[in-house]
Coordinates of C-alpha atoms in Angstrom, one line a residue:
M1 CA -27.9 -11.0 -4.2
A2 CA -25.2 -13.3 -4.5
L3 CA -21.5 -12.3 -4.5
N4 CA -20.7 -12.4 -8.1
R5 CA -18.4 -15.2 -8.7
N6 CA -16.8 -13.7 -11.9
I7 CA -14.4 -11.2 -10.2
T8 CA -14.7 -8.2 -11.8
I9 CA -11.4 -5.8 -11.1
S10 CA -12.6 -2.5 -10.8
E11 CA -10.9 0.5 -12.0
K12 CA -11.2 1.7 -8.2
Y13 CA -8.2 2.0 -6.8
S14 CA -4.6 3.0 -7.5
V15 CA -1.3 4.0 -6.0
I16 CA -3.0 7.6 -5.7
S17 CA -6.6 6.4 -4.4
V18 CA -4.7 3.8 -2.2
I19 CA -3.0 6.9 -0.3
K20 CA -6.2 9.3 -0.4
S21 CA -7.6 6.1 1.5
L22 CA -5.3 6.1 4.1
F23 CA -5.4 9.8 5.0
K24 CA -9.3 9.1 5.1
Q25 CA -9.4 6.1 7.5
R26 CA -6.2 7.4 9.3
R27 CA -5.9 10.9 9.1
E28 CA -4.2 11.6 12.5
Q29 CA -1.3 8.6 12.0
S30 CA -0.8 9.7 8.6
I31 CA 0.1 13.3 9.6
I32 CA 2.5 12.1 12.3
I33 CA 4.2 9.4 9.6
I34 CA 4.6 12.7 7.2
L35 CA 6.2 15.0 10.2
L36 CA 8.5 11.9 11.2
S37 CA 9.5 11.5 7.7
I38 CA 10.2 15.2 7.1
V39 CA 12.4 15.3 10.2
V40 CA 14.3 11.7 9.0
S41 CA 14.6 13.7 5.8
F42 CA 15.7 16.9 7.5
F43 CA 18.3 14.9 9.7
E44 CA 19.4 13.0 6.5
M45 CA 20.5 16.3 4.2
L46 CA 22.0 18.1 7.8
S47 CA 24.5 14.8 8.1
I48 CA 25.6 14.5 4.6
S49 CA 25.9 18.5 4.5
L50 CA 28.3 17.8 7.3
L51 CA 30.5 15.1 5.5
I52 CA 31.0 17.7 3.3
P53 CA 33.6 20.0 5.3
A54 CA 34.9 16.6 6.9
L55 CA 36.1 15.3 4.0
E56 CA 37.6 19.2 2.5
Q57 CA 39.5 19.0 6.1
I58 CA 40.5 15.5 5.8
L59 CA 41.5 16.2 2.1
N60 CA 42.8 19.9 2.9
Q61 CA 40.3 21.1 0.5
S62 CA 38.2 24.1 0.5
T63 CA 35.6 25.7 -1.8
E64 CA 33.6 28.8 -1.5
M65 CA 30.4 26.8 -0.8
N66 CA 32.2 25.1 2.2
I67 CA 33.5 28.1 3.6
R68 CA 30.0 29.4 4.0
F69 CA 29.1 26.2 5.4
V70 CA 31.6 25.7 7.7
S71 CA 30.7 29.3 9.2
Y72 CA 27.3 28.7 9.5
I73 CA 28.7 25.3 11.8
K74 CA 31.0 27.0 13.8
K75 CA 28.2 29.8 14.9
V76 CA 26.1 26.7 15.9
Y77 CA 28.4 25.4 17.8
S78 CA 29.4 28.7 19.7
M79 CA 25.8 28.9 20.6
I80 CA 26.0 25.9 22.7
N81 CA 29.3 26.7 23.7
V82 CA 31.2 23.7 21.9
E83 CA 34.4 24.3 20.3
Y84 CA 34.6 23.8 16.6
T85 CA 37.6 21.1 15.7
I86 CA 37.5 18.3 13.6
L87 CA 37.0 16.0 16.2
T88 CA 34.0 18.2 17.4
L89 CA 32.7 18.3 14.0
F90 CA 32.9 13.9 13.8
I91 CA 31.1 13.9 17.3
G92 CA 28.2 16.3 15.7
I93 CA 28.0 13.8 12.6
A94 CA 28.2 10.8 15.0
L95 CA 25.2 11.9 17.1
I96 CA 23.3 13.3 14.2
F97 CA 23.2 10.0 12.8
I98 CA 22.2 8.3 15.7
F99 CA 19.5 11.0 16.4
K100 CA 18.3 10.3 12.7
A101 CA 18.6 6.3 13.7
V102 CA 16.0 6.7 16.8
I103 CA 14.0 8.7 14.5
N104 CA 13.7 6.3 12.0
I105 CA 13.4 3.3 14.7
T106 CA 10.0 5.8 16.0
L107 CA 9.0 5.6 12.5
A108 CA 9.1 1.7 11.5
T109 CA 7.5 1.3 14.6
L110 CA 4.5 3.5 14.0
I111 CA 4.0 2.0 10.4
N112 CA 4.3 -1.2 11.9
K113 CA 1.5 -0.5 14.1
E114 CA -0.7 0.8 11.2
K115 CA -0.1 -2.5 9.4
L116 CA -0.9 -4.3 12.5
W117 CA -4.6 -2.2 13.0
Y118 CA -5.2 -2.3 9.3
E119 CA -4.6 -6.1 9.4
V120 CA -6.8 -6.5 12.2
S121 CA -9.9 -4.2 11.3
R122 CA -9.8 -5.7 7.4
R123 CA -9.6 -9.0 9.4
K124 CA -12.7 -8.4 11.7
K125 CA -14.4 -6.6 9.3
V126 CA -14.6 -9.8 7.1
C127 CA -15.1 -12.2 9.4
D128 CA -18.0 -10.1 10.8
I129 CA -19.3 -10.1 6.6
I130 CA -19.4 -13.6 6.5
L131 CA -21.2 -14.1 10.2
Y132 CA -23.8 -11.3 10.1
S133 CA -24.8 -10.9 6.4
D134 CA -27.9 -12.0 5.1
W135 CA -28.4 -15.6 4.7
V136 CA -28.9 -15.4 0.9
F137 CA -26.3 -13.6 -0.2
I138 CA -23.8 -15.9 2.1
N139 CA -25.6 -18.9 0.7
G140 CA -25.4 -17.8 -2.9
S141 CA -21.8 -16.7 -2.8
M142 CA -18.7 -19.3 -3.4
K143 CA -17.7 -20.7 -0.4
S144 CA -14.4 -20.9 -2.1
Y145 CA -13.9 -17.4 -3.2
M146 CA -14.7 -16.5 0.5
T147 CA -12.4 -18.7 2.2
N148 CA -9.4 -17.2 -0.6
I149 CA -10.0 -13.9 0.6
V150 CA -9.9 -14.5 4.4
T151 CA -6.8 -17.0 3.7
N152 CA -4.9 -15.2 0.8
E153 CA -6.2 -11.7 -0.6
I154 CA -6.5 -10.4 2.8
E155 CA -2.5 -10.8 3.1
K156 CA -2.2 -9.3 0.2
D157 CA -4.5 -6.5 0.8
R158 CA -2.5 -5.7 4.1
D159 CA 0.5 -5.4 2.1
V160 CA -0.4 -2.9 -0.2
Y161 CA -1.2 -1.2 2.9
L162 CA 2.2 -1.5 4.6
K163 CA 4.3 -0.7 1.3
T164 CA 2.1 2.2 0.7
L165 CA 3.2 3.5 4.2
N166 CA 6.6 2.4 3.7
L167 CA 6.7 4.6 0.7
L168 CA 5.6 7.9 2.2
P169 CA 9.0 8.7 4.0
M170 CA 10.9 7.5 0.5
V171 CA 9.4 10.4 -1.1
F172 CA 10.5 13.0 1.1
L173 CA 14.1 11.4 1.3
L174 CA 14.0 11.9 -2.2
L175 CA 13.2 15.1 -2.4
V176 CA 16.4 15.7 0.4
Y177 CA 18.7 14.0 -2.2
V178 CA 17.8 16.1 -4.8
I179 CA 18.2 19.3 -3.2
L180 CA 21.3 18.5 -2.0
L181 CA 22.7 17.8 -5.5
V182 CA 21.2 20.9 -7.1
L183 CA 23.4 22.2 -4.4
L184 CA 26.6 21.0 -5.0
S185 CA 26.3 20.8 -8.9
F186 CA 23.2 21.9 -10.8
E187 CA 24.6 20.9 -14.0
I188 CA 25.7 17.6 -13.2
T189 CA 22.2 17.1 -11.2
V190 CA 20.5 17.7 -14.8
L191 CA 22.4 15.1 -16.4
I192 CA 21.9 12.8 -13.5
F193 CA 18.2 13.4 -13.9
L194 CA 18.4 13.0 -17.9
I195 CA 19.9 9.4 -17.0
I196 CA 17.7 8.2 -14.4
G197 CA 14.5 9.3 -16.5
G198 CA 15.7 7.1 -19.3
V199 CA 16.2 4.3 -17.0
T200 CA 12.7 4.9 -15.5
L201 CA 11.0 4.7 -18.8
I202 CA 12.6 1.7 -19.6
L203 CA 11.4 -0.2 -16.0
G204 CA 8.4 1.3 -16.2
R205 CA 7.4 -1.1 -19.1
L206 CA 8.4 -3.8 -17.0
V207 CA 5.6 -2.6 -14.6
K208 CA 2.7 -1.6 -17.1
N209 CA 1.4 -5.0 -16.8
A210 CA 1.6 -5.7 -12.9
R211 CA -2.0 -4.9 -12.0
Y212 CA -3.6 -7.5 -15.1
N213 CA -1.2 -9.9 -13.8
G214 CA -2.6 -9.6 -10.5
S215 CA -6.1 -9.7 -11.9
K216 CA -5.1 -13.1 -13.6
I217 CA -3.6 -14.4 -10.2
L218 CA -6.3 -13.5 -8.5
R219 CA -8.9 -15.5 -10.8
Q220 CA -6.2 -18.5 -10.5
R221 CA -6.3 -18.5 -6.9
N222 CA -10.4 -18.7 -6.5
L223 CA -10.1 -21.4 -9.0
F224 CA -7.3 -23.2 -7.3
M225 CA -9.4 -22.9 -4.0
K226 CA -12.6 -24.0 -5.2
E227 CA -11.2 -27.1 -6.7
T228 CA -9.2 -27.6 -3.8
L229 CA -11.8 -27.4 -1.1
A230 CA -13.9 -29.4 -3.9
S231 CA -11.8 -32.2 -3.7
L232 CA -10.8 -32.5 -0.1
D233 CA -14.8 -32.7 0.7
G234 CA -14.9 -35.5 -1.8
L235 CA -12.1 -37.2 -1.4
K236 CA -13.7 -40.3 0.0
N237 CA -15.5 -40.5 -2.9
I238 CA -12.6 -39.5 -5.6
K239 CA -10.7 -42.7 -3.5
S240 CA -13.3 -45.2 -3.8
T241 CA -13.9 -44.5 -7.3
S242 CA -9.9 -44.4 -8.2
K243 CA -10.4 -40.6 -9.8
E244 CA -7.4 -39.9 -8.8
S245 CA -5.8 -39.1 -11.9
F246 CA -8.3 -36.8 -13.0
V247 CA -8.3 -34.6 -10.1
K248 CA -4.5 -34.7 -10.2
N249 CA -4.7 -33.5 -13.7
L250 CA -6.8 -30.8 -12.9
L251 CA -5.1 -29.5 -9.8
H252 CA -1.5 -30.0 -11.6
E253 CA -2.7 -27.8 -14.6
R254 CA -4.3 -25.1 -12.3
T255 CA -0.9 -25.2 -10.1
K256 CA 1.3 -25.1 -13.4
Y257 CA -1.2 -22.2 -14.6
L258 CA -0.7 -20.1 -11.1
S259 CA 3.2 -20.8 -11.4
Q260 CA 3.3 -19.4 -14.3
I261 CA 1.5 -16.4 -13.4
R262 CA 4.2 -16.3 -10.4
Y263 CA 7.0 -17.2 -12.7
E264 CA 6.3 -14.3 -14.9
M265 CA 6.1 -11.7 -11.6
N266 CA 9.1 -12.8 -10.7
D267 CA 11.4 -12.6 -13.6
R268 CA 10.0 -8.7 -13.9
M269 CA 11.1 -8.3 -10.4
N270 CA 14.2 -9.6 -11.5
Q271 CA 14.5 -7.6 -14.4
I272 CA 13.7 -4.4 -12.4
T273 CA 16.2 -5.2 -9.9
Y274 CA 19.4 -6.2 -11.9
L275 CA 19.1 -3.7 -14.5
H276 CA 19.7 -1.4 -11.3
E277 CA 23.3 -2.3 -11.6
P278 CA 24.5 -0.9 -14.6
A279 CA 21.9 1.9 -14.0
N280 CA 23.6 3.1 -10.8
F281 CA 27.2 2.6 -11.9
I282 CA 26.9 3.7 -15.6
P283 CA 25.7 7.6 -14.3
I284 CA 28.7 7.1 -11.9
L285 CA 31.6 6.6 -14.1
I286 CA 29.8 9.8 -15.9
I287 CA 29.5 11.9 -13.1
I288 CA 33.2 11.3 -12.1
Y289 CA 34.2 12.1 -15.9
I290 CA 32.6 15.2 -16.5
S291 CA 33.1 16.6 -13.2
M292 CA 36.8 16.5 -13.3
T293 CA 37.0 17.2 -17.0
Y294 CA 34.5 20.0 -17.4
F295 CA 33.4 21.5 -14.2
Y296 CA 36.6 21.1 -11.9
V297 CA 34.4 20.1 -9.1
P298 CA 36.9 19.1 -5.8
I299 CA 37.1 15.7 -4.9
S300 CA 35.5 15.7 -1.6
V301 CA 32.0 17.2 -3.5
I302 CA 32.7 14.3 -6.1
G303 CA 32.6 11.8 -3.3
I304 CA 29.3 13.5 -2.0
M305 CA 27.5 13.3 -5.0
I306 CA 28.3 9.8 -5.5
Y307 CA 27.3 8.7 -2.1
V308 CA 23.6 10.8 -2.3
F309 CA 23.5 9.4 -6.0
L310 CA 24.0 6.0 -4.8
K311 CA 21.1 6.5 -1.7
L312 CA 18.9 8.5 -4.4
S313 CA 19.7 5.2 -6.9
G314 CA 18.8 2.7 -3.6
D315 CA 15.4 4.1 -2.6
L316 CA 14.0 4.6 -6.5
K317 CA 15.0 0.9 -7.0
V318 CA 13.0 0.0 -3.9
I319 CA 10.6 2.7 -4.9
Q320 CA 9.7 0.7 -8.4
T321 CA 10.0 -2.6 -7.0
E322 CA 7.3 -1.5 -4.4
Y323 CA 5.3 0.2 -6.5
Y324 CA 5.2 -2.8 -9.1
R325 CA 4.1 -5.2 -5.7
I326 CA 1.3 -2.5 -4.8
K327 CA 0.2 -2.4 -8.6
F328 CA 0.1 -6.3 -8.6
E329 CA -1.1 -6.8 -5.2
I330 CA -4.5 -4.0 -6.0
P331 CA -6.4 -6.5 -7.4
S332 CA -6.7 -8.4 -3.8
M333 CA -7.3 -5.2 -2.1
N334 CA -10.1 -4.6 -4.4
A335 CA -11.4 -8.5 -3.9
V336 CA -11.7 -7.7 -0.3
D337 CA -13.4 -4.1 -0.6
V338 CA -15.9 -6.0 -2.8
L339 CA -16.8 -8.4 -0.2
I340 CA -16.9 -5.7 2.5
D341 CA -19.4 -3.3 0.0
E342 CA -21.2 -6.4 -0.8
G343 CA -21.6 -7.6 2.4
S344 CA -22.7 -4.2 4.0
K345 CA -25.3 -3.6 1.5
N346 CA -26.6 -7.6 2.5
V347 CA -26.7 -7.2 6.3
E348 CA -28.8 -9.8 8.1
K349 CA -32.5 -7.8 9.2
D350 CA -33.1 -8.1 13.2
G351 CA -36.4 -7.1 14.6
D352 CA -37.4 -5.0 17.8
T353 CA -39.0 -7.1 19.9
T354 CA -37.7 -9.6 22.4
I355 CA -39.8 -12.9 23.0
E356 CA -39.1 -14.8 26.6
G357 CA -40.9 -17.9 25.6
F358 CA -42.8 -19.5 22.8
N359 CA -46.4 -19.8 24.1
E360 CA -49.1 -20.4 21.1
K361 CA -48.1 -21.2 17.6
I362 CA -46.0 -20.5 14.8
E363 CA -48.2 -19.3 11.9
F364 CA -47.6 -19.5 8.0
K365 CA -50.4 -17.4 6.3
D366 CA -50.5 -17.8 2.4
V367 CA -46.6 -18.1 2.5
S368 CA -44.5 -17.9 -0.6
F369 CA -40.7 -18.5 -1.1
G370 CA -38.3 -18.2 -4.0
Y371 CA -34.4 -17.5 -5.0
S372 CA -34.9 -15.2 -7.7
D373 CA -37.8 -16.0 -10.1
N374 CA -38.4 -19.5 -9.1
D375 CA -40.8 -20.3 -6.7
V376 CA -40.4 -22.7 -3.7
L377 CA -43.0 -22.8 -1.9
K378 CA -45.9 -21.6 -3.0
N379 CA -49.4 -19.7 -1.0
I380 CA -48.6 -21.9 2.1
D381 CA -50.9 -22.4 5.0
L382 CA -49.5 -24.0 8.1
I383 CA -50.1 -24.2 11.8
I384 CA -47.7 -25.3 14.6
N385 CA -49.0 -24.9 17.9
K386 CA -47.3 -25.3 21.0
G387 CA -46.3 -29.0 22.0
D388 CA -47.2 -30.3 18.6
K389 CA -44.6 -33.0 17.5
V390 CA -44.6 -32.4 13.8
V391 CA -42.4 -34.1 10.6
F392 CA -42.3 -32.7 7.1
F393 CA -42.0 -35.8 4.7
G394 CA -41.3 -35.4 1.3
P395 CA -38.4 -35.8 -1.9
T396 CA -35.3 -33.4 -2.1
G397 CA -35.6 -30.1 -3.1
V398 CA -39.2 -29.6 -2.1
G399 CA -39.4 -27.1 0.2
K400 CA -38.6 -28.9 3.4
S401 CA -35.5 -27.3 4.7
T402 CA -36.8 -23.9 3.2
I403 CA -39.6 -24.1 5.9
V404 CA -37.2 -24.6 8.6
D405 CA -35.2 -21.9 7.2
M406 CA -37.8 -19.4 7.7
I407 CA -38.6 -21.1 11.2
L408 CA -35.1 -19.6 11.9
G409 CA -35.2 -16.9 10.7
L410 CA -32.6 -17.4 8.2
I411 CA -35.0 -16.2 5.4
Y412 CA -38.2 -14.3 5.1
P413 CA -41.2 -15.0 3.1
K414 CA -41.5 -13.5 -0.6
S415 CA -44.8 -13.4 0.3
G416 CA -47.5 -13.7 2.9
E417 CA -47.0 -13.7 6.5
L418 CA -45.0 -15.7 8.9
T419 CA -45.6 -15.4 12.7
I420 CA -44.6 -16.5 16.1
D421 CA -47.2 -16.0 18.7
G422 CA -49.0 -13.7 16.0
I423 CA -45.8 -11.6 15.8
P424 CA -44.1 -11.5 12.4
I425 CA -40.9 -12.9 12.7
E426 CA -39.0 -9.8 11.0
N427 CA -40.0 -8.3 14.0
I428 CA -38.5 -10.6 16.3
K429 CA -34.6 -10.3 17.8
K430 CA -33.1 -13.2 16.4
G431 CA -31.2 -13.8 19.6
S432 CA -34.1 -13.9 21.8
W433 CA -35.6 -16.4 19.3
H434 CA -33.1 -18.8 18.9
K435 CA -32.9 -19.0 22.9
I436 CA -35.8 -20.9 22.5
L437 CA -34.9 -23.4 20.0
S438 CA -32.4 -25.6 19.0
W439 CA -31.7 -26.8 15.7
M440 CA -29.5 -29.7 14.4
G441 CA -29.1 -30.1 10.4
Q442 CA -28.2 -32.7 8.3
D443 CA -24.4 -31.9 7.9
P444 CA -23.8 -30.4 11.7
Y445 CA -21.3 -27.7 12.5
L446 CA -18.4 -29.5 14.1
F447 CA -14.9 -27.8 15.0
Y448 CA -11.8 -28.4 15.6
G449 CA -11.6 -29.1 19.3
T450 CA -12.5 -31.5 22.4
I451 CA -15.5 -33.2 22.3
E452 CA -16.8 -31.7 25.4
E453 CA -16.2 -28.7 23.8
N454 CA -18.3 -29.4 20.7
I455 CA -21.1 -30.4 22.7
T456 CA -20.9 -27.4 25.1
W457 CA -20.5 -25.2 22.3
G458 CA -19.8 -21.8 24.4
Q459 CA -21.9 -22.7 27.2
K460 CA -19.5 -22.4 30.2
D461 CA -19.7 -23.9 33.8
I462 CA -21.8 -26.9 32.6
Q463 CA -21.9 -29.6 35.5
R464 CA -21.0 -32.9 34.4
E465 CA -24.3 -34.7 35.6
K466 CA -26.0 -32.7 32.9
L467 CA -23.3 -33.4 30.2
D468 CA -23.3 -36.9 31.0
N469 CA -27.2 -36.8 30.7
A470 CA -27.2 -35.3 27.2
C471 CA -24.2 -38.0 26.2
R472 CA -26.4 -40.7 27.6
L473 CA -29.7 -39.1 25.7
A474 CA -27.7 -38.9 22.3
C475 CA -26.6 -42.4 22.4
C476 CA -22.7 -40.8 22.7
S477 CA -22.0 -42.9 26.1
E478 CA -21.3 -45.8 23.9
F479 CA -18.4 -44.4 22.2
V480 CA -17.1 -41.5 24.7
N481 CA -16.2 -43.5 27.0
K482 CA -14.6 -46.7 24.9
N483 CA -11.9 -46.9 22.1
G484 CA -9.5 -44.3 23.4
F485 CA -12.3 -41.8 23.7
S486 CA -12.7 -39.4 26.3
Y487 CA -14.5 -35.8 26.8
D488 CA -10.9 -34.3 26.2
Y489 CA -10.8 -36.3 22.6
I490 CA -9.8 -33.6 20.0
I491 CA -12.3 -34.9 17.1
G492 CA -10.3 -33.2 14.4
D493 CA -11.3 -30.6 11.5
R494 CA -15.3 -30.7 11.0
G495 CA -15.1 -33.8 13.4
S496 CA -12.8 -35.8 10.9
K497 CA -11.8 -38.4 13.3
L498 CA -15.5 -39.4 13.8
S499 CA -17.9 -41.2 11.5
G500 CA -21.4 -40.1 10.2
G501 CA -23.0 -41.4 13.2
Q502 CA -21.0 -40.0 16.1
K503 CA -21.2 -37.0 14.4
Q504 CA -24.8 -36.9 14.3
R505 CA -24.9 -37.8 18.1
L506 CA -22.3 -35.5 19.2
A507 CA -24.8 -33.0 17.6
L508 CA -28.2 -34.3 19.2
A509 CA -26.1 -34.2 22.6
R510 CA -25.6 -30.4 21.7
V511 CA -29.4 -30.4 21.5
F512 CA -30.0 -31.9 24.5
L513 CA -27.7 -30.2 26.7
E514 CA -29.5 -26.5 25.6
D515 CA -33.0 -28.2 26.5
P516 CA -35.0 -25.7 24.1
E517 CA -38.4 -25.2 24.2
I518 CA -38.5 -26.1 20.3
V519 CA -36.7 -28.4 18.9
I520 CA -35.9 -28.8 14.9
L521 CA -34.3 -31.9 13.7
D522 CA -33.2 -32.7 9.7
E523 CA -32.4 -35.9 9.4
P524 CA -31.0 -36.6 12.7
T525 CA -30.5 -40.5 12.4
S526 CA -29.5 -41.0 8.9
H527 CA -25.9 -42.1 9.6
L528 CA -27.2 -44.8 12.5
D529 CA -28.0 -48.6 12.4
M530 CA -31.2 -49.6 13.5
E531 CA -30.7 -50.6 16.4
T532 CA -29.0 -47.3 17.6
K533 CA -31.8 -45.4 15.6
N534 CA -34.6 -46.5 17.7
K535 CA -33.4 -46.3 21.1
L536 CA -31.9 -42.5 20.0
L537 CA -35.6 -41.7 18.6
Q538 CA -37.2 -43.1 21.9
N539 CA -35.1 -41.0 23.8
I540 CA -35.9 -38.1 21.4
G541 CA -39.7 -38.7 21.9
K542 CA -39.6 -38.6 25.8
F543 CA -37.4 -35.6 26.0
C544 CA -39.4 -33.8 23.8
E545 CA -42.8 -34.9 25.5
D546 CA -43.1 -31.2 27.0
K547 CA -41.6 -29.5 23.7
T548 CA -42.5 -28.7 20.4
L549 CA -41.0 -30.7 17.6
I550 CA -40.4 -30.1 14.5
M551 CA -38.4 -33.0 12.1
I552 CA -37.4 -33.3 8.5
T553 CA -37.3 -36.8 7.2
H554 CA -36.7 -39.3 3.9
D555 CA -38.1 -42.1 5.9
I556 CA -41.3 -43.4 5.3
E557 CA -41.4 -45.0 9.0
I558 CA -42.7 -42.0 11.1
P559 CA -42.0 -42.0 14.8
S560 CA -45.1 -42.9 17.2
F561 CA -44.7 -39.5 19.0
I562 CA -45.3 -37.8 16.0
D563 CA -48.7 -36.5 15.9
T564 CA -48.7 -34.0 12.4
M565 CA -47.3 -35.4 9.3
Y566 CA -47.2 -32.8 6.2
V567 CA -46.0 -34.0 3.0
F568 CA -44.6 -32.3 -0.5
D569 CA -47.0 -33.6 -2.9
K570 CA -46.5 -31.7 -6.4
W571 CA -45.4 -28.4 -4.2
E572 CA -48.5 -28.7 -2.4
L573 CA -48.4 -29.4 1.4
K574 CA -50.9 -32.0 2.8
K575 CA -51.9 -32.4 6.3
I576 CA -52.3 -35.7 7.7
D577 CA -53.1 -36.0 11.3
N578 CA -52.2 -39.3 13.5
P579 CA -49.9 -40.5 10.8
N580 CA -49.4 -43.5 12.9
N581 CA -52.7 -44.5 11.9
L582 CA -51.2 -45.1 8.2
R583 CA -48.8 -48.0 9.6

């Protein structure tokens, strides 16, 4: 099953479901974050509460609540043998603020560690899905979709997790601010929350379509990635046919639409941000007027209420902004999980039998294979004995590469049986089988690194003599030591600094260096000139004298060392022994 190419955003995720998932995955860490948040909230309430008697002493005012509160403070100071004075009160307030800062730093560090854990674990999961999922699943899914998830969506996925973690402490702080306001004046607090409720209702309408916009931008990022990758892969063809204008219009249109959605999101964010200023200032004026005119609240209490309200309003602004961003980015979290979930259902199967070598034969017994309902191969019977030199010949799309994919263990027969030395290939451990063979495809895998790194490909402590010999057999020596090349030469992304023929020869050098029992080559000389091709084929023949060789070719000129040829003719596989007699 391939990954759904039309990205569907499920209703699986909401802010609440993200919080539930957080507790499910990291229960202990979540509890610690909550406990620290409660501690921070407690000290926040304590520090603000201590400001009331401090202000009243400065302003020479006194209230009943202040008298009771000061008596509690004096008892605490007495317990620690400290005289209660305005100086010791201020020192106490300062120490509480310092301690609160230390707890906040600890909390922020913990949240940052959780963010790091989440990002690393999610990236590892996505990489594992791509590397260890069934080949049919991976091959049938869009490369651009997976690239977009690895490069873009996983960043948004991390941000959802981080923003959700950051919201938890703020919720507890909001509760503290509400409690403080109620203690200071219940009537004014009710009035404040009527105003805040109205503002929240207005701003809530701005948040309403955040998730829908997030889904749209996810789809557009996928399309943009698909078209960008296609353009980069086909850039030579585009430039050689003067189609730059056509591709430019395509990419510009996608960029414009993608930017428009981002503009709408940022515009909503700006509205939320700037509407908060009057939403803060107007209630403050109302608090001052009503408090002094109707409730005769002391100026010290009014000052504290304004301070608390500003803190509360500021946190509400952050919560609304982050909530909007979370809803906007939740589709990205969903997209990452769709890939992980679907990949987990399509994990590559592996056998239990380890094989140490290739002793007898590869045998296809009445094998058929197809993708969905379309059969590529039907009722194939085929034997490749140890030491055989076999070539598969035929036009594109008849099943040559499919046979090789089955031998490699990437796909399994739909019906019939494929055995290696009598063992069904499904039962063989892939790692042990792949140690015995080496495969070179039409588009060899090369990575950003040196020539030596690409030839050795993870093999360590390779002697220079073996490396030189592999390069000589692959006819690489002709360019590795000339024209500024060397083993340390960086070949660029996917070998972008090399010609097609140079790429093929590097990939062949890798095969020669591995020195396998079975060599599988798919069009190994398609990019080479005739002289280099003939020389390389001679080297392949000598190298494979004591090996089993399987080749795919469109070239009617079959190398002399081939002893068996299989020709695809109208979906039938015909065997030709001693094909060189056809010359």
